[in-house]
Coordinates of C-alpha atoms in Angstrom, one line a residue:
M110 CA -24.5 -29.0 13.8
D111 CA -26.2 -31.1 11.1
E112 CA -26.6 -28.3 8.7
V113 CA -22.9 -27.7 8.4
P114 CA -20.7 -30.1 6.3
A115 CA -18.0 -31.9 8.4
S116 CA -15.2 -30.2 6.5
R117 CA -16.6 -26.7 7.2
F118 CA -17.5 -27.7 10.8
D119 CA -13.8 -28.6 11.4
A120 CA -12.6 -25.4 9.7
W121 CA -15.1 -22.8 11.2
V122 CA -16.7 -24.2 14.3
R123 CA -14.2 -26.5 16.0
P124 CA -11.6 -23.7 16.6
L125 CA -14.2 -21.6 18.5
T126 CA -14.8 -21.3 22.2
A127 CA -17.9 -19.8 23.7
L128 CA -19.0 -18.3 27.0
C129 CA -22.7 -17.6 27.9
D130 CA -23.9 -15.6 30.9
G131 CA -27.6 -16.1 30.3
H132 CA -28.1 -12.8 28.5
G133 CA -25.2 -12.7 26.1
L134 CA -22.9 -15.0 24.2
T135 CA -19.2 -14.3 23.7
I136 CA -17.5 -16.3 21.0
K137 CA -13.7 -16.4 20.9
V138 CA -11.9 -16.9 17.6
P139 CA -8.2 -17.6 16.8
N140 CA -7.4 -14.4 14.8
R141 CA -8.9 -11.3 13.1
F142 CA -8.9 -12.9 9.6
F143 CA -10.8 -15.9 10.9
L144 CA -13.3 -13.5 12.6
D145 CA -14.0 -11.7 9.3
G146 CA -14.6 -15.0 7.5
L147 CA -16.8 -16.5 10.3
K148 CA -19.1 -13.5 10.5
A149 CA -19.4 -13.2 6.7
S150 CA -20.2 -17.0 6.4
Y151 CA -22.1 -17.8 9.5
G152 CA -22.7 -14.6 11.5
K153 CA -26.4 -14.4 10.7
R154 CA -27.0 -18.1 11.5
I155 CA -25.1 -17.9 14.8
G156 CA -27.2 -14.9 15.9
E157 CA -30.4 -16.8 15.1
L158 CA -29.3 -19.9 17.0
A159 CA -28.2 -17.8 20.0
K160 CA -31.6 -16.1 20.2
S161 CA -33.4 -19.5 19.9
L162 CA -31.4 -20.9 22.8
V163 CA -31.1 -17.9 25.1
G164 CA -33.8 -15.6 24.1
D165 CA -34.5 -12.7 21.7
E166 CA -32.6 -10.3 24.0
C167 CA -29.3 -12.3 23.5
V168 CA -26.4 -10.3 22.3
V169 CA -23.6 -12.1 20.4
L170 CA -20.1 -10.7 20.9
Y171 CA -16.9 -11.8 19.2
E172 CA -13.4 -11.6 20.6
V173 CA -10.0 -12.6 19.2
D174 CA -8.6 -15.2 21.6
A175 CA -5.2 -14.1 23.0
N176 CA -4.4 -17.8 23.6
P177 CA -6.0 -19.6 20.7
P178 CA -6.4 -23.4 20.5
P179 CA -5.0 -25.9 20.9
E180 CA -3.4 -24.3 24.0
N181 CA -6.9 -23.7 25.3
E182 CA -7.6 -26.7 27.6
T183 CA -11.0 -27.4 26.1
A184 CA -9.8 -27.3 22.5
Q185 CA -6.7 -29.3 23.5
S186 CA -8.8 -32.1 25.0
E187 CA -11.1 -32.2 21.9
L188 CA -8.1 -32.4 19.6
K189 CA -6.6 -35.2 21.7
E190 CA -9.8 -37.1 21.5
S191 CA -10.0 -36.8 17.8
G192 CA -6.3 -37.7 17.5
T193 CA -5.9 -35.0 14.8
Q194 CA -3.4 -32.7 16.5
S195 CA -2.4 -34.5 19.6
N196 CA 1.3 -34.4 18.5
V197 CA 1.3 -30.7 17.8
D198 CA 3.0 -28.0 19.9
G199 CA 1.4 -24.8 18.5
Y200 CA -1.7 -24.1 16.5
I201 CA -2.1 -25.6 13.0
D202 CA -4.9 -24.0 11.1
P203 CA -7.1 -26.8 9.6
R204 CA -8.4 -24.5 6.9
F205 CA -5.1 -24.3 5.1
T206 CA -4.5 -27.4 3.0
F207 CA -2.9 -28.2 -0.3
E208 CA -6.3 -29.0 -1.7
N209 CA -7.6 -25.4 -1.3
F210 CA -4.3 -23.7 -2.2
V211 CA -4.7 -22.0 -5.6
V212 CA -1.5 -22.7 -7.6
G213 CA -0.3 -20.2 -10.2
S214 CA 2.9 -19.2 -12.0
G215 CA 4.1 -17.2 -9.0
N216 CA 3.8 -19.9 -6.4
E217 CA 4.0 -23.2 -8.2
F218 CA 7.6 -23.9 -7.3
C219 CA 7.0 -23.2 -3.6
H220 CA 3.9 -25.4 -3.7
A221 CA 5.8 -28.3 -5.3
A222 CA 8.7 -27.9 -2.8
S223 CA 6.2 -27.9 0.1
R224 CA 4.5 -31.0 -1.3
A225 CA 7.9 -32.8 -1.6
V226 CA 8.7 -32.0 2.0
A227 CA 5.3 -33.2 3.2
D228 CA 5.9 -36.5 1.4
K229 CA 9.5 -37.0 2.6
P230 CA 10.2 -34.9 5.7
G231 CA 13.8 -34.7 6.7
E232 CA 14.9 -36.4 3.5
I233 CA 14.5 -33.7 0.9
Y234 CA 14.9 -29.9 1.0
N235 CA 16.0 -29.5 4.6
P236 CA 15.7 -26.8 5.6
L237 CA 12.9 -25.5 3.4
Y238 CA 13.1 -21.7 3.4
L239 CA 10.1 -19.9 1.8
Y240 CA 10.3 -16.1 1.4
G241 CA 8.1 -13.4 -0.2
G242 CA 5.9 -10.4 0.6
V243 CA 3.0 -10.3 3.0
G244 CA -0.1 -12.1 2.1
L245 CA 1.2 -14.3 -0.7
G246 CA 0.5 -17.7 0.8
K247 CA 3.6 -18.7 2.8
T248 CA 1.6 -19.3 6.0
H249 CA -1.0 -21.3 4.0
L250 CA 1.8 -23.5 2.6
I251 CA 3.5 -24.3 5.9
N252 CA 0.1 -25.1 7.5
A253 CA -0.7 -27.3 4.5
V254 CA 2.6 -29.2 5.1
A255 CA 1.8 -29.6 8.8
N256 CA -1.8 -30.7 8.1
E257 CA -0.5 -33.3 5.6
L258 CA 2.1 -34.5 8.1
L259 CA -0.6 -34.9 10.8
Q260 CA -1.9 -37.8 8.8
K261 CA 1.3 -39.7 9.5
D262 CA 1.4 -41.6 12.8
H263 CA 3.5 -40.2 15.7
T264 CA 4.8 -37.1 13.8
R265 CA 5.6 -34.5 16.4
I266 CA 5.4 -30.9 15.1
A267 CA 6.4 -27.6 16.8
Y268 CA 4.9 -24.6 15.1
R269 CA 6.0 -21.1 16.2
T270 CA 6.3 -17.6 14.9
G271 CA 9.8 -16.0 15.2
E272 CA 8.3 -13.6 17.8
R273 CA 6.9 -16.3 20.0
F274 CA 10.1 -18.3 19.8
T275 CA 12.0 -15.3 21.1
N276 CA 9.4 -14.5 23.8
E277 CA 9.5 -18.1 25.1
L278 CA 13.3 -18.0 25.3
I279 CA 13.2 -14.7 27.2
Q280 CA 10.7 -16.3 29.7
A281 CA 12.9 -19.4 30.0
I282 CA 15.9 -17.2 30.9
R283 CA 13.9 -15.4 33.5
N284 CA 12.6 -18.6 35.0
G285 CA 15.9 -20.4 34.8
S286 CA 14.3 -23.1 32.6
T287 CA 16.5 -22.9 29.4
D288 CA 17.1 -26.7 29.5
A289 CA 13.4 -27.4 29.3
F290 CA 13.1 -24.8 26.5
R291 CA 15.8 -26.6 24.5
N292 CA 14.4 -30.0 25.1
Q293 CA 11.0 -28.8 24.0
Y294 CA 12.2 -28.1 20.5
R295 CA 14.9 -30.7 20.1
Q296 CA 12.6 -33.7 20.5
V297 CA 10.3 -32.9 17.6
D298 CA 10.2 -34.4 14.1
V299 CA 9.3 -31.1 12.4
L300 CA 10.1 -27.6 13.5
I301 CA 8.2 -24.8 11.7
I302 CA 9.1 -21.2 12.3
D303 CA 7.0 -18.5 10.6
D304 CA 8.6 -15.1 10.1
I305 CA 12.1 -16.2 11.1
Q306 CA 13.4 -12.6 10.3
F307 CA 12.1 -11.6 13.7
I308 CA 15.2 -13.2 15.4
A309 CA 17.6 -11.0 13.3
G310 CA 19.5 -8.7 15.6
K311 CA 18.7 -10.8 18.7
D312 CA 22.0 -12.5 19.5
R313 CA 20.9 -14.8 22.3
T314 CA 17.8 -16.0 20.3
Q315 CA 20.0 -16.6 17.3
E316 CA 22.5 -18.5 19.4
E317 CA 19.8 -20.8 20.8
F318 CA 18.2 -21.3 17.4
F319 CA 21.6 -22.1 15.9
H320 CA 22.1 -25.0 18.3
T321 CA 18.5 -26.2 18.0
F322 CA 18.9 -26.1 14.2
N323 CA 22.1 -28.2 14.4
A324 CA 20.6 -30.7 16.8
L325 CA 17.5 -31.3 14.5
Y326 CA 19.5 -31.3 11.3
E327 CA 22.0 -33.9 12.5
V328 CA 19.2 -36.4 13.1
K329 CA 17.4 -35.6 9.9
K330 CA 14.5 -33.8 11.4
Q331 CA 12.6 -31.4 9.1
I332 CA 13.0 -27.7 9.5
I333 CA 10.7 -25.2 7.7
L334 CA 11.2 -21.5 7.8
T335 CA 9.4 -18.5 6.3
S336 CA 10.6 -14.9 5.9
D337 CA 9.8 -11.7 4.1
R338 CA 13.3 -11.7 2.7
S339 CA 15.9 -14.0 1.3
P340 CA 18.7 -15.1 3.7
R341 CA 21.2 -12.9 2.1
D342 CA 19.0 -9.8 2.7
L343 CA 18.5 -10.5 6.4
T344 CA 20.6 -7.9 8.1
N345 CA 21.9 -8.5 11.6
L346 CA 21.8 -12.2 11.1
M347 CA 24.7 -14.4 12.1
E348 CA 26.6 -15.6 9.1
R349 CA 26.6 -19.2 10.3
L350 CA 22.8 -19.1 10.5
R351 CA 22.6 -17.5 7.1
S352 CA 24.8 -20.3 5.7
R353 CA 22.6 -23.0 7.3
F354 CA 19.4 -21.5 5.8
N355 CA 20.9 -22.0 2.4
W356 CA 21.8 -25.7 3.1
G357 CA 18.4 -26.9 1.8
L358 CA 16.1 -25.1 -0.6
V359 CA 15.5 -21.4 -0.7
A360 CA 12.4 -20.6 -2.7
D361 CA 10.7 -17.2 -3.3
I362 CA 6.9 -16.8 -3.7
Q363 CA 5.9 -14.1 -6.2
P364 CA 2.7 -12.1 -6.4
P365 CA 0.0 -14.0 -8.2
D366 CA -0.8 -13.2 -11.9
L367 CA -4.2 -12.1 -13.0
E368 CA -5.5 -15.6 -13.7
T369 CA -4.4 -16.8 -10.3
R370 CA -6.0 -13.9 -8.5
L371 CA -9.3 -14.6 -10.4
A372 CA -9.0 -18.3 -9.4
I373 CA -8.4 -17.4 -5.8
L374 CA -11.5 -15.1 -5.8
S375 CA -13.6 -17.9 -7.4
S376 CA -12.4 -20.4 -4.8
K377 CA -13.1 -18.1 -1.8
A378 CA -16.5 -17.1 -3.2
E379 CA -17.4 -20.8 -3.6
L380 CA -16.3 -21.5 -0.1
A381 CA -18.4 -18.7 1.2
G382 CA -21.4 -19.9 -0.9
I383 CA -21.8 -16.7 -3.0
Q384 CA -22.1 -16.0 -6.7
L385 CA -19.4 -13.4 -7.7
D386 CA -20.2 -11.3 -10.7
K387 CA -17.4 -11.6 -13.4
D388 CA -17.0 -7.9 -13.7
V389 CA -16.6 -7.5 -10.0
A390 CA -14.1 -10.3 -9.9
H391 CA -12.1 -8.6 -12.7
L392 CA -12.2 -5.3 -10.8
L393 CA -10.8 -6.8 -7.6
A394 CA -8.2 -9.0 -9.4
S395 CA -7.0 -6.2 -11.6
R396 CA -6.7 -3.6 -8.9
I397 CA -5.5 -5.6 -5.9
T398 CA -2.4 -7.1 -7.4
N399 CA 0.3 -7.7 -4.7
N400 CA -1.4 -9.2 -1.7
V401 CA -3.7 -12.3 -1.6
R402 CA -4.7 -11.5 1.9
E403 CA -6.1 -8.1 0.9
L404 CA -7.8 -9.7 -2.0
E405 CA -9.6 -12.2 0.3
G406 CA -10.3 -9.4 2.8
A407 CA -11.9 -7.3 0.0
L408 CA -14.2 -10.2 -0.8
T409 CA -15.0 -10.8 2.8
R410 CA -15.9 -7.1 3.2
L411 CA -18.1 -7.2 0.1
T412 CA -19.9 -10.3 1.3
A413 CA -20.5 -8.9 4.8
H414 CA -21.9 -5.6 3.4
A415 CA -24.1 -7.4 0.9
T416 CA -25.5 -9.7 3.6
L417 CA -26.2 -6.9 6.0
T418 CA -27.8 -4.5 3.5
G419 CA -29.4 -7.1 1.2
R420 CA -27.7 -5.5 -1.8
M421 CA -26.5 -7.3 -4.9
I422 CA -22.7 -7.2 -5.4
D423 CA -22.2 -5.3 -8.7
I424 CA -19.5 -3.0 -9.9
A425 CA -21.1 0.2 -8.4
F426 CA -21.6 -1.5 -5.0
A427 CA -18.0 -2.9 -5.0
R428 CA -16.5 0.5 -5.9
H429 CA -18.5 2.1 -3.0
V430 CA -17.7 -0.5 -0.4
L431 CA -14.0 -0.8 -1.3
R432 CA -13.4 2.9 -2.1
D433 CA -10.7 3.2 0.6
L434 CA -8.9 0.1 -0.6
L435 CA -9.1 1.1 -4.3
H436 CA -8.4 4.8 -3.6
E437 CA -4.6 4.6 -4.0
E438 CA -5.0 2.9 -7.3
V439 CA -7.1 5.7 -8.8
R440 CA -5.5 7.8 -11.5
A441 CA -6.9 11.0 -12.9
I442 CA -7.0 9.7 -16.4
S443 CA -9.7 8.1 -18.5
I444 CA -9.7 5.4 -21.2
E445 CA -10.7 8.1 -23.7
D446 CA -7.7 10.3 -22.7
I447 CA -5.4 7.3 -23.3
Q448 CA -6.9 6.4 -26.6
K449 CA -6.5 10.0 -27.9
K450 CA -2.9 10.4 -26.7
V451 CA -1.8 7.1 -28.0
A452 CA -3.5 7.7 -31.3
S453 CA -1.8 11.1 -31.6
Y454 CA 1.6 9.6 -30.6
F455 CA 1.4 7.0 -33.4
N456 CA -0.3 9.4 -35.9
I457 CA -3.5 7.4 -36.4
N458 CA -7.2 8.4 -36.1
V459 CA -8.6 7.9 -32.6
R460 CA -11.7 6.2 -34.1
E461 CA -9.4 3.4 -35.2
M462 CA -8.8 2.4 -31.6
S463 CA -12.2 0.8 -31.5
S464 CA -12.3 -0.3 -35.2
T465 CA -11.9 -3.8 -36.6
K466 CA -8.8 -2.9 -38.5
R467 CA -6.0 -5.5 -38.0
S468 CA -3.1 -3.9 -39.8
R469 CA 0.0 -3.5 -37.6
T470 CA 0.0 0.3 -37.9
V471 CA -3.4 0.2 -36.1
A472 CA -3.3 -3.0 -34.1
F473 CA 0.0 -2.3 -32.3
P474 CA -0.9 1.2 -31.0
R475 CA -4.3 -0.2 -30.0
Q476 CA -2.6 -2.9 -27.9
I477 CA -0.3 -0.3 -26.3
A478 CA -3.4 1.8 -25.4
M479 CA -5.1 -1.3 -23.9
Y480 CA -2.0 -2.0 -21.8
A481 CA -1.9 1.6 -20.6
C482 CA -5.6 1.5 -19.7
K483 CA -5.0 -1.6 -17.5
E484 CA -2.0 0.1 -15.8
L485 CA -3.3 3.6 -15.4
T486 CA -7.0 3.3 -14.7
T487 CA -9.2 1.6 -12.2
R488 CA -11.3 0.0 -15.0
S489 CA -11.8 -3.8 -15.1
L490 CA -10.7 -5.8 -18.2
P491 CA -14.4 -6.1 -19.4
E492 CA -14.9 -2.4 -19.0
I493 CA -11.7 -1.6 -21.0
G494 CA -12.7 -4.1 -23.6
A495 CA -16.1 -2.4 -24.1
S496 CA -14.3 0.9 -24.9
F497 CA -12.3 -0.8 -27.6
N498 CA -15.3 -3.0 -28.9
K499 CA -13.3 -6.1 -27.8
D500 CA -13.8 -8.7 -25.1
H501 CA -11.7 -9.0 -22.0
T502 CA -9.6 -11.8 -23.4
T503 CA -8.3 -9.5 -26.2
I504 CA -7.3 -6.9 -23.5
L505 CA -5.5 -9.6 -21.5
Y506 CA -3.7 -10.8 -24.6
A507 CA -2.5 -7.2 -25.4
V508 CA -1.4 -6.6 -21.8
R509 CA 0.7 -9.8 -21.7
K510 CA 2.2 -9.1 -25.1
V511 CA 3.3 -5.5 -24.3
D512 CA 4.5 -6.6 -20.8
K513 CA 6.6 -9.4 -22.4
M514 CA 8.1 -7.0 -25.0
R515 CA 9.0 -4.6 -22.3
Q516 CA 10.9 -7.4 -20.5
E517 CA 12.7 -8.6 -23.6
D518 CA 13.4 -5.4 -25.5
E519 CA 15.2 -2.6 -23.7
D520 CA 14.6 -0.1 -26.5
F521 CA 10.9 -0.8 -26.5
D522 CA 10.8 -0.6 -22.7
E523 CA 12.4 2.8 -22.9
E524 CA 9.9 4.0 -25.5
M525 CA 7.0 2.6 -23.4
G526 CA 8.4 4.6 -20.5
R527 CA 8.1 7.8 -22.5
I528 CA 4.6 6.9 -23.6
M529 CA 3.5 6.2 -20.0
R530 CA 5.0 9.5 -18.8
L531 CA 3.2 11.3 -21.6
L532 CA -0.1 9.8 -20.6
K533 CA 0.3 10.9 -17.0
Q534 CA 0.8 14.5 -17.9

């Protein structure tokens, strides 16, 4: 397709398979997340092309492929012809690269460690064990490592989830083909297991993985694992496996800070070819704080609704479309309530909250009120700033300052706890 750049064609079109019966077109995609992005970015154009090829009555249907490429024969042959993933057992997502991974304070160590492993597999940080909550970028990083390694000649990679590894073992036991199962994994150069915590409590799977781990480690083959917990927090895991997970590097990935979330939104919006209003970006980044996947999903939903309705993505539109996602963050408290209560607590006039006075007796309570507004309301930083006659960078500075003081001063943290409880009353 000449109108799509090669990089986007590889990311969005190559993984697809399509079936046409003369009246309808069924497009199969690798996963639900991919489907949301595809429909938001190219759904309208796909519909137009389908009608031009089949007729105006053509209906386009989408399905999540239960057996995504490269295990699909057509996709497998295409990949072999291109030479890109001919040495891969499993599906490596071409969209996830180091170049489009947004680095911030919460993930920079994991990013650097993954880069180092991609540069010298089997020589440094073996195994590499990344852990953290859902949607923080672990899967992106291990796919980025794999995509980087695919540029090296004859690098054989096996990529599995913990669940699939277990299911394959169960099938091998039933079929009496455990030897073939073992050989499949012990002849690779890199073994990547996503969500290794799935094998905890499954003794036979742990036993097989233990011997596979040893066989690869002894010949300096790279092992990369991800989990939602650190090795010490994995209950029902064999102690000898827990010990081996700690042989290399164990690194945790933290929720992104505000700047990183804003950068992620900017990157995703640019990829989707949309202009994202700054106030909307701040709303999403300040309210969806713990899960990058939810942040990306919120942007995808906004884009899809805007495309279908022809509406502009502004604050009101974003609040309406994402009302269910933002609902749990809503507090029955206003900026004005916070200003009044904080002013009363520190015995200053409420009008001084939005004044230009810089004396500590006024500036410090004002910063505490700004911090509380960010924590207890659904308002974006620019909206909070407008209520204090300040810009959003002043609000951000206040939030960081108060947050740092809470971490470093136990007495202040205790006092802030009292203030926050007072504000919620």
